[in-house]
Tab-separated table of C-alpha atoms in Angstrom:
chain	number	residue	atom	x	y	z
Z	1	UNK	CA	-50.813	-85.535	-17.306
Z	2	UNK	CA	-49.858	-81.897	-17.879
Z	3	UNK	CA	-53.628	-80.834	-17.928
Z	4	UNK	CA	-53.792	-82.643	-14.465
Z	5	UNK	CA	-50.849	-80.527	-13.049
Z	6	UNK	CA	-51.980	-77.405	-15.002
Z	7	UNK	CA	-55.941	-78.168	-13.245
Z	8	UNK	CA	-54.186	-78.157	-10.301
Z	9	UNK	CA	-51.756	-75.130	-10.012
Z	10	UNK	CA	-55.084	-73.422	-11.137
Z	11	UNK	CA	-56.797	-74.211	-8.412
Z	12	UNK	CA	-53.779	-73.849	-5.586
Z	13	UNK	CA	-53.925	-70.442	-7.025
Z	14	UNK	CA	-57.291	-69.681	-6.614
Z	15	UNK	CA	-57.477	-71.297	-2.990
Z	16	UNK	CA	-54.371	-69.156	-2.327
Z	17	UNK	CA	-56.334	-65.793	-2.989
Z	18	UNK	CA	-59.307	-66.586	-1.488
Z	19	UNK	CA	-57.193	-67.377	1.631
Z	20	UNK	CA	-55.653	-63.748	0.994
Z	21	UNK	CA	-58.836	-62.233	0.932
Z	22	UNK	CA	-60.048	-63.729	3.949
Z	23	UNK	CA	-56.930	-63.107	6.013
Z	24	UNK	CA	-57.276	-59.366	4.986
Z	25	UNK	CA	-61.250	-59.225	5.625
Z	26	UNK	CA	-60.515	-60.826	9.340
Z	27	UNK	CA	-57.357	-58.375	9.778
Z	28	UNK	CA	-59.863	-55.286	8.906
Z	29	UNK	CA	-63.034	-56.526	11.048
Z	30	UNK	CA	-60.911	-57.042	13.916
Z	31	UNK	CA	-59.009	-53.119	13.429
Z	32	UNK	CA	-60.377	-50.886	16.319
Z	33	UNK	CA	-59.936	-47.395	18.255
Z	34	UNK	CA	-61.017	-47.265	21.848
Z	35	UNK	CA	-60.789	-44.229	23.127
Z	36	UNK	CA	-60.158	-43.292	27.492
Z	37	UNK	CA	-62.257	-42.370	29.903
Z	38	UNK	CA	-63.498	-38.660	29.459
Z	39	UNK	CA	-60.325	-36.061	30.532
Z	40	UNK	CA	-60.364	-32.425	30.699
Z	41	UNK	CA	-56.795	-32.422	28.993
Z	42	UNK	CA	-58.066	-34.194	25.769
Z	43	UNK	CA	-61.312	-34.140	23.442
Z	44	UNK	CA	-63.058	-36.545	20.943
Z	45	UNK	CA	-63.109	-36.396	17.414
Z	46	UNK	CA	-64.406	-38.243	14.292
Z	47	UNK	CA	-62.606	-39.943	12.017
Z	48	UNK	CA	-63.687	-38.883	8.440
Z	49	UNK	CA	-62.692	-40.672	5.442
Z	50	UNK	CA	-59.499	-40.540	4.122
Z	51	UNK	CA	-57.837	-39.894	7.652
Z	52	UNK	CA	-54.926	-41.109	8.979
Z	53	UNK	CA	-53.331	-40.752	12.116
Z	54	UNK	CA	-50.423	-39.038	10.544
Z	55	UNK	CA	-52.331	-36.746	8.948
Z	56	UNK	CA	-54.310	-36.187	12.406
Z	57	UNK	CA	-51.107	-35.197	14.332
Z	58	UNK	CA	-50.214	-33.115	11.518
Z	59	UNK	CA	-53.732	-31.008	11.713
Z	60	UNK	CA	-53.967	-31.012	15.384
Z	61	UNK	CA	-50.628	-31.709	16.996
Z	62	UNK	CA	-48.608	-29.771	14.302
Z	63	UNK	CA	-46.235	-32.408	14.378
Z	64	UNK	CA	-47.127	-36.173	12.180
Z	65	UNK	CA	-44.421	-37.679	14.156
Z	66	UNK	CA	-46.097	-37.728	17.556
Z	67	UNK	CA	-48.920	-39.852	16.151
Z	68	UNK	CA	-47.372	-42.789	18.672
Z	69	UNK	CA	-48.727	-40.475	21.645
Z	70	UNK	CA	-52.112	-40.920	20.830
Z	71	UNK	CA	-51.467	-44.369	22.416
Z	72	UNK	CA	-51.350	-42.411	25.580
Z	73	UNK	CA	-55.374	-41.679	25.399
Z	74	UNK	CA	-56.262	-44.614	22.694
Z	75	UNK	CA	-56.117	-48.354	22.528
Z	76	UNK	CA	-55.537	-49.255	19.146
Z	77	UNK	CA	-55.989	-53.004	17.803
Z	78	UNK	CA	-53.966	-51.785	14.564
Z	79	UNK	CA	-52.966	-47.977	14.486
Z	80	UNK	CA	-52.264	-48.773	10.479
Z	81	UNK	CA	-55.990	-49.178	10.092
Z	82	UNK	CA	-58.620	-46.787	11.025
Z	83	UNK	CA	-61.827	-46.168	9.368
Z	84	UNK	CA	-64.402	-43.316	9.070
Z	85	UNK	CA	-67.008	-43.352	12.066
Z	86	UNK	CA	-64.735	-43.922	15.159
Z	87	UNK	CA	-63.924	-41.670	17.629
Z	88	UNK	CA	-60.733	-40.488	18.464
Z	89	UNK	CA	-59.211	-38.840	21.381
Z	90	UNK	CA	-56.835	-36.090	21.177
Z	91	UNK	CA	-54.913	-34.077	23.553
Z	92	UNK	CA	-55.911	-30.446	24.680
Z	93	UNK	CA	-52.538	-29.605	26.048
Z	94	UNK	CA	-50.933	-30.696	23.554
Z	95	UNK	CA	-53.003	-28.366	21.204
Z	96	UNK	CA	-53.516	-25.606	23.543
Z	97	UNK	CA	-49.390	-25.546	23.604
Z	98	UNK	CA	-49.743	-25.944	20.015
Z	99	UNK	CA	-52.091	-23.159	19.542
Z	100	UNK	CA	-49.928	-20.586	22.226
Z	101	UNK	CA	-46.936	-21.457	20.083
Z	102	UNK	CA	-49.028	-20.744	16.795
Z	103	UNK	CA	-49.633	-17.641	18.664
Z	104	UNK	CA	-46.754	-16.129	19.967
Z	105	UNK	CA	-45.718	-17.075	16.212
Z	106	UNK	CA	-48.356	-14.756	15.014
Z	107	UNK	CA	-46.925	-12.183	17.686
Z	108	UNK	CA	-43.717	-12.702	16.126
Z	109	UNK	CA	-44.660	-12.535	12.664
Z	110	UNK	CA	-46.936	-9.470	13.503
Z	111	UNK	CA	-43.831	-7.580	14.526
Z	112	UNK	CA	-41.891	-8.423	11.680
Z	113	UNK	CA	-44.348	-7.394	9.303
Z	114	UNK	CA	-44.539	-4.335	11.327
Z	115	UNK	CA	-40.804	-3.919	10.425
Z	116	UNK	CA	-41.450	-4.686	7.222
Z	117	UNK	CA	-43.529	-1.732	6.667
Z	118	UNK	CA	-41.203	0.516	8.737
Z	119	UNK	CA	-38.738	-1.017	6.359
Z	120	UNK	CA	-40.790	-0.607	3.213
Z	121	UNK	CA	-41.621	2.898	4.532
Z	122	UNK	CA	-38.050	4.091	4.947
Z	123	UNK	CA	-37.271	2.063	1.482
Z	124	UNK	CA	-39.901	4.621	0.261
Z	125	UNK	CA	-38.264	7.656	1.610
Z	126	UNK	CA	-34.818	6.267	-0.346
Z	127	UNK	CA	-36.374	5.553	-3.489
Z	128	UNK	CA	-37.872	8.963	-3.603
Z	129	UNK	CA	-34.547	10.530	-2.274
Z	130	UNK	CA	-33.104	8.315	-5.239
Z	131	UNK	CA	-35.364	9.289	-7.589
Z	132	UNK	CA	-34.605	13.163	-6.954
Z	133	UNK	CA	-30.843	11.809	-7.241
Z	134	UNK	CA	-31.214	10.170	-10.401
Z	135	UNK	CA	-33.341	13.406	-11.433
Z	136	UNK	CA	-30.689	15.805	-10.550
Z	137	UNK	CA	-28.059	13.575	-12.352
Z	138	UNK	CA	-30.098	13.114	-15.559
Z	139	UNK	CA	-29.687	17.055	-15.558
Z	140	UNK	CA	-26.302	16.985	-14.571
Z	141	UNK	CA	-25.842	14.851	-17.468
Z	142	UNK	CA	-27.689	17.114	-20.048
Z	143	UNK	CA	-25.326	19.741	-19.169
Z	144	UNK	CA	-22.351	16.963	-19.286
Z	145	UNK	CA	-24.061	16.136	-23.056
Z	146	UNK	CA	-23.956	20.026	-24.060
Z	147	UNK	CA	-20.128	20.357	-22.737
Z	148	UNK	CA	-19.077	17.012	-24.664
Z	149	UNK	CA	-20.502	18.562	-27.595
Z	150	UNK	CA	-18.952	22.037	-27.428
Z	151	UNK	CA	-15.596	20.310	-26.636
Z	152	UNK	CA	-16.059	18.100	-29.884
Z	153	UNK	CA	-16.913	20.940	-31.881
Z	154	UNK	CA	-13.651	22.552	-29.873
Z	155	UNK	CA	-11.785	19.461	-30.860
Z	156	UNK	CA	-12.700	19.493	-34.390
Z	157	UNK	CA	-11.865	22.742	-34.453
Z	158	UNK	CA	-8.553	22.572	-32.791
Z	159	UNK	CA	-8.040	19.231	-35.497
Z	160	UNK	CA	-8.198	22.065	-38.359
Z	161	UNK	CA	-5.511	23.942	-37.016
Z	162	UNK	CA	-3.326	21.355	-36.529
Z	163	UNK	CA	-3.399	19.832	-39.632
Z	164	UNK	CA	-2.631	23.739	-40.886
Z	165	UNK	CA	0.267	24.069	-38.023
Z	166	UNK	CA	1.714	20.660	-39.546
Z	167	UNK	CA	1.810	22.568	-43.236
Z	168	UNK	CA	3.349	25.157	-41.943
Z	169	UNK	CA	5.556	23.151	-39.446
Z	170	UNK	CA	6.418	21.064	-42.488
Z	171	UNK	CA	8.048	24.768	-44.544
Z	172	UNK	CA	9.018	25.603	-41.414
Z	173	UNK	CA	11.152	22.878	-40.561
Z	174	UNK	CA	13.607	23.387	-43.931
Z	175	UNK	CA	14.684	26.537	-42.701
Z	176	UNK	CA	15.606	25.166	-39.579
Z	177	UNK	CA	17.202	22.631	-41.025
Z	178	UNK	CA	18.756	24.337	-43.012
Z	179	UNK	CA	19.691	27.307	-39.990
Z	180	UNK	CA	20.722	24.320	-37.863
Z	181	UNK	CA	23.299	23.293	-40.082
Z	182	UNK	CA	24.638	26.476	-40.848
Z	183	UNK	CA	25.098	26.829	-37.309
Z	184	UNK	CA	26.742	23.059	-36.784
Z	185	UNK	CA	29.045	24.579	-39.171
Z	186	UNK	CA	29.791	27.485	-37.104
Z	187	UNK	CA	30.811	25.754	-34.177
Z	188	UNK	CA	32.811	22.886	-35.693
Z	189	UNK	CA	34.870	25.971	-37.139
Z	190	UNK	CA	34.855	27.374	-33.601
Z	191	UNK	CA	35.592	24.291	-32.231
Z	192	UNK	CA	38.513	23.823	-34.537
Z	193	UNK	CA	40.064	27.784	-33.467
Z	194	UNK	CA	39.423	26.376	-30.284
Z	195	UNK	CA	41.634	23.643	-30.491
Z	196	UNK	CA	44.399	25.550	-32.090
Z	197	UNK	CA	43.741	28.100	-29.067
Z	198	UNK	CA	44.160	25.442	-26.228
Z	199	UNK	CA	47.453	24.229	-28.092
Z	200	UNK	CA	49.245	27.653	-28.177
Z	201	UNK	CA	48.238	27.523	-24.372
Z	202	UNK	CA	49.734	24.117	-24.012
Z	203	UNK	CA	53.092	25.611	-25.392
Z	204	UNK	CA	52.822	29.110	-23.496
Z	205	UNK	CA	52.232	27.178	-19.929
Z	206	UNK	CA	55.046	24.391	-20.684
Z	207	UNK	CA	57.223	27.811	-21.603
Z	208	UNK	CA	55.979	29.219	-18.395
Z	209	UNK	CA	57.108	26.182	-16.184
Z	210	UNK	CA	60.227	25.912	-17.673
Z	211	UNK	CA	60.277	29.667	-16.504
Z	212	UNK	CA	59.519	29.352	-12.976
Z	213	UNK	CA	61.981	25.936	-12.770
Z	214	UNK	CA	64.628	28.724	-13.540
Z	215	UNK	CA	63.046	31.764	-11.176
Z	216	UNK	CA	62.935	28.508	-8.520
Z	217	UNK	CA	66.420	27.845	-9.425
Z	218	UNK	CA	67.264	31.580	-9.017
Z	219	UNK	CA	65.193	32.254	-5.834
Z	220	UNK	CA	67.064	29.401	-4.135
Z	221	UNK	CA	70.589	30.669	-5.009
Z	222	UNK	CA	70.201	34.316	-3.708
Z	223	UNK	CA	68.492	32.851	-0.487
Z	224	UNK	CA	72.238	31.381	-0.504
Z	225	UNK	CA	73.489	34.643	-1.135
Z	226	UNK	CA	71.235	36.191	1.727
Z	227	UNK	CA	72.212	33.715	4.395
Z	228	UNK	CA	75.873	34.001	3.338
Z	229	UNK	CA	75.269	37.955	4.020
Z	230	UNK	CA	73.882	37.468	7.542
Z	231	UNK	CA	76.684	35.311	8.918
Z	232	UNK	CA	78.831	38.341	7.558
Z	233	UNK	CA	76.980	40.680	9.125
Z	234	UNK	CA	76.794	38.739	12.219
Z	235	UNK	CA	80.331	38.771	12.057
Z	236	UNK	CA	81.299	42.515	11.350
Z	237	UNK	CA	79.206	43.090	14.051
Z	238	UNK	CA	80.883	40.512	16.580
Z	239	UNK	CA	83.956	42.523	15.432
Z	240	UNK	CA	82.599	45.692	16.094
Z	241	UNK	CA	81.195	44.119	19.258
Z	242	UNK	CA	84.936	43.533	20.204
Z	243	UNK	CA	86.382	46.570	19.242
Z	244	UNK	CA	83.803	48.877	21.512
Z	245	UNK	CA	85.075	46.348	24.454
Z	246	UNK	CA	88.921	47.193	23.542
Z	247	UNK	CA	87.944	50.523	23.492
Z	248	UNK	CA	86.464	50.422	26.644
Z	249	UNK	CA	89.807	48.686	28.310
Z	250	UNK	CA	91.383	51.206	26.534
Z	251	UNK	CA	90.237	54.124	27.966
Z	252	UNK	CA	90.455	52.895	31.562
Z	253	UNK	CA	94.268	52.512	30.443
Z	254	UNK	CA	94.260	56.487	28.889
Z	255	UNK	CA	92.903	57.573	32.184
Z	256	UNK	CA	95.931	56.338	34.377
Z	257	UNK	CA	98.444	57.185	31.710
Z	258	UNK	CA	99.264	60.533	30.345
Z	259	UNK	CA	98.619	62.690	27.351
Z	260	UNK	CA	101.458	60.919	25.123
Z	261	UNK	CA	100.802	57.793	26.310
Z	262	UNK	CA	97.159	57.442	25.372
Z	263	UNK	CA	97.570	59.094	22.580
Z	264	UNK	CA	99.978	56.367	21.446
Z	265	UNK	CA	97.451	53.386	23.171
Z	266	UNK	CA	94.647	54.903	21.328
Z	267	UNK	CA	96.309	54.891	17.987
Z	268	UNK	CA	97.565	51.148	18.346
Z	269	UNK	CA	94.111	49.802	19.797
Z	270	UNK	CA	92.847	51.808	16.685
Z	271	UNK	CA	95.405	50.197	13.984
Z	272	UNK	CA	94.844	46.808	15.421
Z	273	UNK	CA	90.796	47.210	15.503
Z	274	UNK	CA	91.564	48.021	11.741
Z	275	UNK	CA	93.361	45.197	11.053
Z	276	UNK	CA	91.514	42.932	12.479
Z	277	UNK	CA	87.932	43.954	10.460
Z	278	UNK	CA	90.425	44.104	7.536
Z	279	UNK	CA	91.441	40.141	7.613
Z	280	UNK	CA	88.064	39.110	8.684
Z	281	UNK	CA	86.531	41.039	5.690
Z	282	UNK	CA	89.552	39.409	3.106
Z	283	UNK	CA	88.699	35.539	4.898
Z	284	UNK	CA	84.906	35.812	3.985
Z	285	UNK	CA	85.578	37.016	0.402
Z	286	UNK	CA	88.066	33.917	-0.085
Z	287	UNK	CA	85.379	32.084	0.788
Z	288	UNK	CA	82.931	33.296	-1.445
């Protein structure tokens, strides 16, 4: 029973592939290109083996993609299948547009390779101008080479006298020590006779305040004294002021009276006058 079924799927299989083979045979026979009538604006080619109409539009269209456009100028039975031997037509426009394009592209690159060269030229021109640059620094840096050397010989030199300098600085710095103390001495005891100095001042200027409190003191009582004099002397000379007008009323008296008489008016005008500056002068001493 199982060599029956196993006879069997063996020979389904074998019916299946021959079928295959057939289908694909029948598919290829019936594959076909015919091309259009003749046109100015296209031309026939040959199909060679190994072409494909990808790789067709690629070498005459530029472009694989348009390879649907040959449907335009072509009937095609199965574009997937084309064989070596048929004709195929293509169109000129298409290429001559193609070719223009691959022309003015040429233009194009022409002039940028002519730039190029101006470019490479004037990167010429730099690199020598560089060059001379680099040159002239290389020499700059000789002399650069021969300064850094003198200055290290300079420095090693200048290294040797320091380290004597620091001997030196090193005996040199006791006795300065030693100096700077003796003068921190100094001045403390200056300091100190200083001190003593500003204290006797202290004393002197509290001595010389208590002095002018008393001049002060002093000042004010004979500025008493003073005014006290004034109103005195203001009053002697109201007195006197008085007198010289009772002197004056006098005389018109002397003139109307005779010899005796004025003589006796003019000596009891004067004895009064007296009197009076007499018990003003006794009232301001009693009140002193």
């Amino acid at each position: 029973m199982m060599k029956m079924i196993r006879a069997t799927l063996k020979l389904a299989l074998v019916l299946y592939i021959c079928a295959a083979l057939s289908g694909v045979y029948v598919l290829s026979a019936s594959a076909k290109i015919t091309p259009h009538a003749d046109d100015e604006n296209t031309m026939l080619i040959t199909i060679e083996k190994g072409d494909t109409l990808w790789h067709l539009c690629q070498e005459h269209l530029k472009d694989p993609l348009r390879w649907r456009e040959l449907s335009k100028h072509n009937d095609f039975t199965n574009p997937h299948l084309i064989y070596p031997g048929e004709e195929l037509r293509i169109p000129v426009a298409m290429a001559k547009e193609i070719v223009q394009a691959e022309e003015e592209d040429i233009v194009m690159q022409q002039e940028e390779l002519e730039q190029l060269r101006a470019e490479l030229e004037e990167s010429e021109a730099t690199r020598e101008k560089l060059m001379a640059e680099i040159e002239e620094v290389n020499e700059n840096m000789a002399e650069l080479k021969g300064e850094l050397q003198a200055l290290e010989e300079s420095l090693k030199s200048q290294e040797e006298l320091m380290e004597a300098v620091n001997e030196s600085a090193d005996e040199l710095g006791s006795h300065v020590k030693e100096t700077l103390e003796a003068n921190a001495a100094a001045i403390k005891e200056q300091l100190a006779h200083l001190d003593e100095h500003i204290e006797e001042l202290g004393e002197m200027l509290e001595e010389r305040k208590m002095s002018a409190a008393a001049t002060h003191k002093l000042i004010e009582e004979l500025q008493g004294n003073v005014a006290m004099s004034l109103e005195q002397i203001e009053m002697s000379q109201k007195g006197v002021a008085e007198m010289k007008m009772m002197l004056k009323d006098a005389k018109g008296v002397h003139e109307e009276m005779s010899s005796n008489k004025r003589t006796l008016v003019f000596l009891t005008t004067a004895a009064a006058g007296i009197g009076w500056l007499a018990i003003n002068l006794i009232g301001g001493r009693s009140s002193e």
